[in-house]
């Protein structure tokens, strides 16, 4: 009987495969000095409230009777109960307990039982808040940061040539796993039951201040193109002139992390406009940032026949739900492995993901574990 001697593994040496990171990526907080979507706009009802959170900070979104949305700390200045339990009257948010009233700036503007000659108590923190692209965005960081003026641009959303699918789901993992999962197309094996056998090829890597991106092309090694994918991306063509192997003869996918957002665009060979344009934000909800609310806008270019997109849509939904479900399961498994280990043991060998990991760490902030 032969036996195999156990290999002793020094994790610190293994991690030497890549340049060491400045800190543990899974213990890196996301920089709050950006605009983050915290809700779907439709979930903040007129004269209603919605309790949300950003990296453990409770935030209430409220919509006035006239339809304006504002964001306040979700903690009454009186006895710290959530203001999201309260109600909106006109343009004021009334705490459910003793009816202290707050306006959109967070100022306490009325305490019903306070003598008129007494001054009103301090209010609560308010956050810059903008409704756009069917989402409610909040700027949870420092209002004096220049990034307040840098609102995310999602050009394709609202373009009538595209139909938008909204993705909004809680995923129990650190946001960095999400970036790595989407950018690393070498995980097509995970999706083999839905997509067959696809071989990705990284064509080019680019990077700059606060961003990294990669171009891929693909070829099918076995199996047929799934129908949902065909409806979404069009039928994959063989390169018309395979010998030339020019970029315009290939299907190209570009995935970019432009901190803190991530985009994916897919062009079929020879097309000027992407068949698919995806914009994602992964917003940590808890203080340790081990969970995130993923907001995605998936813009799919409509086929030439009017209304056809609506017939294809259920197939596209089914297909993308299948893929996202597999991704969700695997990144949550990665988070559980990290929790069991207590530190990141990743042995990254793929250059773009190494760059991405440095980007996420270097742009991030300390997590306060108090
Ligand atoms: S706790 Fe909010 S008014 Fe008293
Ligand atoms: Fe995936």
GROMACS .gro file of C-alpha atoms and ligand atoms in nm:
model
  375
    1UNK     CA    1   0.000   0.000   0.000
    2UNK     CA    2   0.138   0.333  -0.091
    3UNK     CA    3   0.092   0.630   0.129
    4UNK     CA    4   0.114   0.996   0.056
    5UNK     CA    5   0.305   1.206   0.300
    6UNK     CA    6   0.107   1.509   0.415
    7UNK     CA    7   0.241   1.833   0.283
    8UNK     CA    8   0.290   2.096   0.544
    9UNK     CA    9   0.157   2.424   0.424
   10UNK     CA   10   0.288   2.755   0.541
   11UNK     CA   11   0.013   2.996   0.448
   12UNK     CA   12   0.243   3.294   0.470
   13UNK     CA   13   0.470   3.143   0.208
   14UNK     CA   14   0.180   3.054  -0.017
   15UNK     CA   15   0.055   3.405  -0.008
   16UNK     CA   16   0.394   3.513  -0.132
   17UNK     CA   17   0.276   3.418  -0.482
   18UNK     CA   18   0.138   3.765  -0.511
   19UNK     CA   19   0.268   4.098  -0.379
   20UNK     CA   20   0.148   4.114  -0.018
   21UNK     CA   21  -0.153   4.335   0.040
   22UNK     CA   22  -0.133   4.633   0.272
   23UNK     CA   23  -0.402   4.476   0.492
   24UNK     CA   24  -0.637   4.181   0.498
   25UNK     CA   25  -0.875   4.245   0.210
   26UNK     CA   26  -1.173   4.092   0.394
   27UNK     CA   27  -1.112   4.323   0.688
   28UNK     CA   28  -1.102   4.629   0.467
   29UNK     CA   29  -1.390   4.871   0.497
   30UNK     CA   30  -1.539   5.031   0.188
   31UNK     CA   31  -1.466   5.403   0.156
   32UNK     CA   32  -1.782   5.587   0.265
   33UNK     CA   33  -1.687   5.891   0.056
   34UNK     CA   34  -1.882   5.776  -0.248
   35UNK     CA   35  -2.247   5.767  -0.348
   36UNK     CA   36  -2.407   5.433  -0.264
   37UNK     CA   37  -2.751   5.307  -0.360
   38UNK     CA   38  -2.935   5.210  -0.043
   39UNK     CA   39  -3.277   5.124  -0.183
   40UNK     CA   40  -3.486   5.080  -0.492
   41UNK     CA   41  -3.678   5.404  -0.540
   42UNK     CA   42  -4.010   5.220  -0.555
   43UNK     CA   43  -3.950   5.079  -0.205
   44UNK     CA   44  -3.958   5.428  -0.052
   45UNK     CA   45  -4.327   5.499  -0.073
   46UNK     CA   46  -4.483   5.843  -0.079
   47UNK     CA   47  -4.529   5.958   0.283
   48UNK     CA   48  -4.344   5.646   0.388
   49UNK     CA   49  -4.017   5.548   0.553
   50UNK     CA   50  -3.765   5.272   0.492
   51UNK     CA   51  -3.496   5.165   0.738
   52UNK     CA   52  -3.168   5.072   0.565
   53UNK     CA   53  -2.806   5.062   0.669
   54UNK     CA   54  -2.460   5.137   0.542
   55UNK     CA   55  -2.173   4.944   0.705
   56UNK     CA   56  -2.364   4.922   1.032
   57UNK     CA   57  -2.492   5.281   1.029
   58UNK     CA   58  -2.870   5.284   1.052
   59UNK     CA   59  -3.024   5.523   0.800
   60UNK     CA   60  -3.389   5.609   0.740
   61UNK     CA   61  -3.506   5.702   0.394
   62UNK     CA   62  -3.827   5.902   0.390
   63UNK     CA   63  -4.039   6.035   0.107
   64UNK     CA   64  -4.243   6.350   0.159
   65UNK     CA   65  -4.605   6.388   0.052
   66UNK     CA   66  -4.478   6.574  -0.255
   67UNK     CA   67  -4.241   6.290  -0.346
   68UNK     CA   68  -3.901   6.423  -0.235
   69UNK     CA   69  -3.671   6.165  -0.075
   70UNK     CA   70  -3.437   6.244   0.215
   71UNK     CA   71  -3.202   6.043   0.438
   72UNK     CA   72  -3.145   6.080   0.813
   73UNK     CA   73  -2.972   5.888   1.086
   74UNK     CA   74  -3.227   5.622   1.187
   75UNK     CA   75  -3.215   5.709   1.554
   76UNK     CA   76  -3.440   5.957   1.729
   77UNK     CA   77  -3.246   6.225   1.915
   78UNK     CA   78  -3.479   6.176   2.212
   79UNK     CA   79  -3.460   5.807   2.304
   80UNK     CA   80  -3.278   5.661   2.003
   81UNK     CA   81  -3.561   5.447   1.872
   82UNK     CA   82  -3.556   5.403   1.492
   83UNK     CA   83  -3.716   5.693   1.310
   84UNK     CA   84  -3.812   5.444   1.039
   85UNK     CA   85  -4.090   5.334   1.279
   86UNK     CA   86  -4.236   5.681   1.251
   87UNK     CA   87  -4.453   5.848   0.990
   88UNK     CA   88  -4.426   6.126   0.738
   89UNK     CA   89  -4.664   6.422   0.749
   90UNK     CA   90  -4.610   6.676   0.475
   91UNK     CA   91  -4.235   6.716   0.457
   92UNK     CA   92  -4.164   6.613   0.817
   93UNK     CA   93  -4.076   6.282   0.971
   94UNK     CA   94  -4.251   6.223   1.304
   95UNK     CA   95  -4.095   5.985   1.555
   96UNK     CA   96  -4.343   5.711   1.649
   97UNK     CA   97  -4.287   5.748   2.024
   98UNK     CA   98  -4.336   6.111   2.142
   99UNK     CA   99  -4.385   6.266   1.799
  100UNK     CA  100  -4.072   6.478   1.780
  101UNK     CA  101  -4.070   6.614   1.426
  102UNK     CA  102  -3.768   6.629   1.193
  103UNK     CA  103  -3.726   6.801   0.860
  104UNK     CA  104  -3.512   6.688   0.566
  105UNK     CA  105  -3.200   6.846   0.715
  106UNK     CA  106  -3.239   6.641   1.034
  107UNK     CA  107  -3.331   6.945   1.245
  108UNK     CA  108  -3.584   6.885   1.518
  109UNK     CA  109  -3.860   7.130   1.425
  110UNK     CA  110  -4.126   7.043   1.680
  111UNK     CA  111  -4.169   6.875   2.017
  112UNK     CA  112  -4.546   6.879   2.067
  113UNK     CA  113  -4.538   6.907   2.447
  114UNK     CA  114  -4.253   7.157   2.479
  115UNK     CA  115  -4.340   7.505   2.604
  116UNK     CA  116  -4.323   7.753   2.319
  117UNK     CA  117  -4.060   7.966   2.495
  118UNK     CA  118  -3.818   7.668   2.523
  119UNK     CA  119  -3.562   7.609   2.252
  120UNK     CA  120  -3.587   7.292   2.048
  121UNK     CA  121  -3.336   7.012   2.110
  122UNK     CA  122  -3.066   6.913   1.863
  123UNK     CA  123  -3.175   6.697   1.574
  124UNK     CA  124  -3.010   6.405   1.395
  125UNK     CA  125  -2.752   6.368   1.120
  126UNK     CA  126  -2.874   6.405   0.764
  127UNK     CA  127  -2.708   6.262   0.453
  128UNK     CA  128  -2.690   6.392   0.098
  129UNK     CA  129  -2.952   6.192  -0.090
  130UNK     CA  130  -3.036   6.169  -0.461
  131UNK     CA  131  -3.292   5.961  -0.644
  132UNK     CA  132  -3.161   5.844  -0.982
  133UNK     CA  133  -3.179   5.544  -1.217
  134UNK     CA  134  -3.465   5.399  -1.013
  135UNK     CA  135  -3.246   5.389  -0.700
  136UNK     CA  136  -3.202   5.606  -0.392
  137UNK     CA  137  -2.838   5.705  -0.345
  138UNK     CA  138  -2.688   5.831  -0.021
  139UNK     CA  139  -2.346   5.981   0.046
  140UNK     CA  140  -2.257   5.832   0.387
  141UNK     CA  141  -1.912   5.993   0.414
  142UNK     CA  142  -1.781   6.341   0.485
  143UNK     CA  143  -2.002   6.603   0.320
  144UNK     CA  144  -1.695   6.819   0.261
  145UNK     CA  145  -1.532   6.547   0.049
  146UNK     CA  146  -1.490   6.650  -0.316
  147UNK     CA  147  -1.644   6.314  -0.408
  148UNK     CA  148  -1.987   6.454  -0.321
  149UNK     CA  149  -1.979   6.616  -0.666
  150UNK     CA  150  -1.888   6.290  -0.835
  151UNK     CA  151  -2.223   6.122  -0.889
  152UNK     CA  152  -2.211   5.787  -1.074
  153UNK     CA  153  -2.286   5.814  -1.445
  154UNK     CA  154  -2.479   5.524  -1.594
  155UNK     CA  155  -2.514   5.633  -1.954
  156UNK     CA  156  -2.710   5.338  -2.094
  157UNK     CA  157  -2.981   5.344  -1.827
  158UNK     CA  158  -3.273   5.537  -1.972
  159UNK     CA  159  -3.154   5.478  -2.330
  160UNK     CA  160  -3.468   5.352  -2.511
  161UNK     CA  161  -3.256   5.107  -2.712
  162UNK     CA  162  -3.207   4.908  -2.389
  163UNK     CA  163  -3.429   4.743  -2.133
  164UNK     CA  164  -3.312   4.751  -1.772
  165UNK     CA  165  -3.330   4.470  -1.525
  166UNK     CA  166  -3.287   4.559  -1.159
  167UNK     CA  167  -3.101   4.326  -0.929
  168UNK     CA  168  -3.132   4.382  -0.560
  169UNK     CA  169  -3.034   4.110  -0.321
  170UNK     CA  170  -2.863   4.057   0.009
  171UNK     CA  171  -2.548   3.846  -0.015
  172UNK     CA  172  -2.371   3.724   0.295
  173UNK     CA  173  -2.018   3.810   0.200
  174UNK     CA  174  -1.767   4.091   0.206
  175UNK     CA  175  -1.803   4.316  -0.099
  176UNK     CA  176  -1.452   4.224  -0.222
  177UNK     CA  177  -1.566   3.869  -0.304
  178UNK     CA  178  -1.825   4.019  -0.538
  179UNK     CA  179  -1.568   4.220  -0.732
  180UNK     CA  180  -1.338   3.920  -0.761
  181UNK     CA  181  -1.618   3.687  -0.867
  182UNK     CA  182  -1.735   3.901  -1.157
  183UNK     CA  183  -1.393   4.005  -1.278
  184UNK     CA  184  -1.244   3.655  -1.275
  185UNK     CA  185  -1.398   3.486  -1.579
  186UNK     CA  186  -1.186   3.180  -1.511
  187UNK     CA  187  -1.471   3.057  -1.297
  188UNK     CA  188  -1.689   2.954  -1.592
  189UNK     CA  189  -1.652   2.598  -1.462
  190UNK     CA  190  -1.889   2.694  -1.179
  191UNK     CA  191  -2.159   2.764  -1.438
  192UNK     CA  192  -2.104   2.451  -1.647
  193UNK     CA  193  -2.452   2.315  -1.571
  194UNK     CA  194  -2.609   2.628  -1.720
  195UNK     CA  195  -2.358   2.740  -1.977
  196UNK     CA  196  -2.175   2.430  -2.093
  197UNK     CA  197  -1.804   2.458  -2.143
  198UNK     CA  198  -1.671   2.805  -2.215
  199UNK     CA  199  -1.308   2.902  -2.240
  200UNK     CA  200  -1.232   3.263  -2.157
  201UNK     CA  201  -0.919   3.435  -2.274
  202UNK     CA  202  -0.791   3.754  -2.119
  203UNK     CA  203  -0.682   3.985  -2.399
  204UNK     CA  204  -0.571   4.299  -2.221
  205UNK     CA  205  -0.546   4.455  -1.879
  206UNK     CA  206  -0.558   4.828  -1.816
  207UNK     CA  207  -0.531   5.024  -1.495
  208UNK     CA  208  -0.527   5.378  -1.371
  209UNK     CA  209  -0.595   5.585  -1.064
  210UNK     CA  210  -0.880   5.409  -0.881
  211UNK     CA  211  -0.965   5.158  -1.154
  212UNK     CA  212  -0.862   4.835  -1.322
  213UNK     CA  213  -1.019   4.665  -1.621
  214UNK     CA  214  -0.980   4.356  -1.831
  215UNK     CA  215  -1.099   4.249  -2.178
  216UNK     CA  216  -1.193   3.890  -2.244
  217UNK     CA  217  -1.302   3.695  -2.540
  218UNK     CA  218  -1.456   3.347  -2.522
  219UNK     CA  219  -1.496   3.038  -2.719
  220UNK     CA  220  -1.726   2.748  -2.661
  221UNK     CA  221  -1.535   2.428  -2.601
  222UNK     CA  222  -1.842   2.206  -2.582
  223UNK     CA  223  -2.220   2.215  -2.555
  224UNK     CA  224  -2.473   2.457  -2.703
  225UNK     CA  225  -2.525   2.823  -2.627
  226UNK     CA  226  -2.803   2.843  -2.364
  227UNK     CA  227  -3.122   2.999  -2.489
  228UNK     CA  228  -3.138   3.274  -2.224
  229UNK     CA  229  -2.786   3.380  -2.314
  230UNK     CA  230  -2.864   3.374  -2.684
  231UNK     CA  231  -3.164   3.603  -2.628
  232UNK     CA  232  -2.955   3.836  -2.412
  233UNK     CA  233  -2.632   3.853  -2.607
  234UNK     CA  234  -2.732   3.742  -2.953
  235UNK     CA  235  -2.614   3.434  -3.128
  236UNK     CA  236  -2.241   3.391  -3.092
  237UNK     CA  237  -2.079   3.410  -3.431
  238UNK     CA  238  -1.768   3.237  -3.536
  239UNK     CA  239  -1.511   3.498  -3.624
  240UNK     CA  240  -1.587   3.583  -3.988
  241UNK     CA  241  -1.221   3.582  -4.063
  242UNK     CA  242  -1.074   3.360  -3.800
  243UNK     CA  243  -0.727   3.397  -3.944
  244UNK     CA  244  -0.723   3.772  -3.894
  245UNK     CA  245  -0.815   3.730  -3.528
  246UNK     CA  246  -0.873   4.104  -3.510
  247UNK     CA  247  -1.055   4.255  -3.218
  248UNK     CA  248  -1.356   4.350  -3.429
  249UNK     CA  249  -1.392   3.984  -3.525
  250UNK     CA  250  -1.433   3.873  -3.165
  251UNK     CA  251  -1.698   3.894  -2.899
  252UNK     CA  252  -1.545   4.114  -2.632
  253UNK     CA  253  -1.633   4.147  -2.266
  254UNK     CA  254  -1.484   4.431  -2.062
  255UNK     CA  255  -1.508   4.418  -1.684
  256UNK     CA  256  -1.403   4.719  -1.485
  257UNK     CA  257  -1.384   4.807  -1.119
  258UNK     CA  258  -1.391   5.184  -1.106
  259UNK     CA  259  -1.387   5.210  -0.732
  260UNK     CA  260  -1.628   5.137  -0.566
  261UNK     CA  261  -1.851   5.034  -0.858
  262UNK     CA  262  -1.814   4.757  -1.109
  263UNK     CA  263  -1.927   4.739  -1.471
  264UNK     CA  264  -1.942   4.472  -1.736
  265UNK     CA  265  -2.000   4.536  -2.104
  266UNK     CA  266  -2.036   4.277  -2.375
  267UNK     CA  267  -2.000   4.350  -2.746
  268UNK     CA  268  -2.078   4.093  -3.007
  269UNK     CA  269  -1.819   4.083  -3.286
  270UNK     CA  270  -1.826   4.391  -3.503
  271UNK     CA  271  -2.093   4.577  -3.302
  272UNK     CA  272  -2.050   4.943  -3.197
  273UNK     CA  273  -2.285   4.926  -2.903
  274UNK     CA  274  -2.276   4.675  -2.620
  275UNK     CA  275  -2.539   4.402  -2.624
  276UNK     CA  276  -2.518   4.404  -2.245
  277UNK     CA  277  -2.417   4.683  -2.008
  278UNK     CA  278  -2.413   4.598  -1.640
  279UNK     CA  279  -2.356   4.840  -1.351
  280UNK     CA  280  -2.313   4.705  -0.998
  281UNK     CA  281  -2.265   4.842  -0.649
  282UNK     CA  282  -2.201   4.614  -0.352
  283UNK     CA  283  -2.303   4.799  -0.039
  284UNK     CA  284  -2.193   4.664   0.300
  285UNK     CA  285  -2.481   4.658   0.545
  286UNK     CA  286  -2.328   4.539   0.874
  287UNK     CA  287  -2.049   4.690   1.080
  288UNK     CA  288  -1.799   4.413   1.003
  289UNK     CA  289  -1.891   4.432   0.634
  290UNK     CA  290  -1.951   4.059   0.602
  291UNK     CA  291  -2.275   4.115   0.417
  292UNK     CA  292  -2.364   4.333   0.126
  293UNK     CA  293  -2.670   4.449  -0.053
  294UNK     CA  294  -2.598   4.414  -0.421
  295UNK     CA  295  -2.763   4.659  -0.656
  296UNK     CA  296  -2.727   4.591  -1.022
  297UNK     CA  297  -2.865   4.754  -1.331
  298UNK     CA  298  -2.851   4.519  -1.625
  299UNK     CA  299  -2.917   4.697  -1.952
  300UNK     CA  300  -2.993   4.460  -2.240
  301UNK     CA  301  -3.002   4.598  -2.593
  302UNK     CA  302  -3.340   4.539  -2.753
  303UNK     CA  303  -3.357   4.339  -3.074
  304UNK     CA  304  -3.479   4.521  -3.387
  305UNK     CA  305  -3.836   4.386  -3.369
  306UNK     CA  306  -4.055   4.613  -3.152
  307UNK     CA  307  -4.178   4.444  -2.837
  308UNK     CA  308  -3.965   4.132  -2.892
  309UNK     CA  309  -3.762   4.207  -2.581
  310UNK     CA  310  -4.072   4.150  -2.368
  311UNK     CA  311  -4.114   3.802  -2.509
  312UNK     CA  312  -3.748   3.719  -2.454
  313UNK     CA  313  -3.738   3.877  -2.108
  314UNK     CA  314  -3.861   3.575  -1.903
  315UNK     CA  315  -3.585   3.362  -2.056
  316UNK     CA  316  -3.326   3.627  -1.980
  317UNK     CA  317  -3.451   3.651  -1.620
  318UNK     CA  318  -3.443   3.275  -1.575
  319UNK     CA  319  -3.094   3.244  -1.719
  320UNK     CA  320  -2.944   3.533  -1.521
  321UNK     CA  321  -3.115   3.418  -1.199
  322UNK     CA  322  -2.952   3.079  -1.244
  323UNK     CA  323  -2.607   3.231  -1.292
  324UNK     CA  324  -2.645   3.478  -1.003
  325UNK     CA  325  -2.771   3.199  -0.777
  326UNK     CA  326  -2.457   2.994  -0.841
  327UNK     CA  327  -2.238   3.299  -0.784
  328UNK     CA  328  -2.420   3.385  -0.461
  329UNK     CA  329  -2.375   3.033  -0.324
  330UNK     CA  330  -2.003   3.026  -0.398
  331UNK     CA  331  -1.914   3.372  -0.263
  332UNK     CA  332  -2.110   3.297   0.054
  333UNK     CA  333  -1.909   2.974   0.086
  334UNK     CA  334  -1.591   3.182   0.049
  335UNK     CA  335  -1.706   3.411   0.331
  336UNK     CA  336  -1.775   3.112   0.557
  337UNK     CA  337  -1.428   2.978   0.483
  338UNK     CA  338  -1.280   3.316   0.570
  339UNK     CA  339  -1.480   3.327   0.895
  340UNK     CA  340  -1.350   2.984   0.992
  341UNK     CA  341  -0.990   3.082   0.911
  342UNK     CA  342  -1.001   3.432   1.055
  343UNK     CA  343  -0.785   3.566   0.774
  344UNK     CA  344  -0.756   3.570   0.399
  345UNK     CA  345  -0.563   3.273   0.259
  346UNK     CA  346  -0.615   3.351  -0.106
  347UNK     CA  347  -0.344   3.225  -0.341
  348UNK     CA  348  -0.412   3.447  -0.634
  349UNK     CA  349  -0.236   3.359  -0.957
  350UNK     CA  350  -0.434   3.562  -1.210
  351UNK     CA  351  -0.279   3.906  -1.273
  352UNK     CA  352  -0.597   4.113  -1.307
  353UNK     CA  353  -0.734   3.976  -0.980
  354UNK     CA  354  -0.406   4.052  -0.806
  355UNK     CA  355  -0.437   4.410  -0.928
  356UNK     CA  356  -0.801   4.425  -0.825
  357UNK     CA  357  -0.719   4.307  -0.473
  358UNK     CA  358  -0.458   4.579  -0.433
  359UNK     CA  359  -0.701   4.836  -0.562
  360UNK     CA  360  -0.975   4.736  -0.318
  361UNK     CA  361  -0.735   4.735  -0.024
  362UNK     CA  362  -0.564   5.061  -0.114
  363UNK     CA  363  -0.890   5.247  -0.177
  364UNK     CA  364  -1.053   5.106   0.135
  365UNK     CA  365  -1.055   5.216   0.498
  366UNK     CA  366  -1.004   5.058   0.839
  367UNK     CA  367  -1.301   4.879   0.986
  368UNK     CA  368  -1.377   4.991   1.337
  369UNK     CA  369  -1.445   4.670   1.532
  370UNK     CA  370  -1.553   4.842   1.858
  371LIG     S1  371  -3.814   5.860   2.125
  371LIG    FE1  372  -3.853   5.974   1.949
  371LIG     S2  373  -3.985   6.125   2.019
  371LIG    FE2  374  -3.933   6.021   2.195
  372LIG    FE1  375  -2.026   3.375  -1.210
   0.00000   0.00000   0.00000
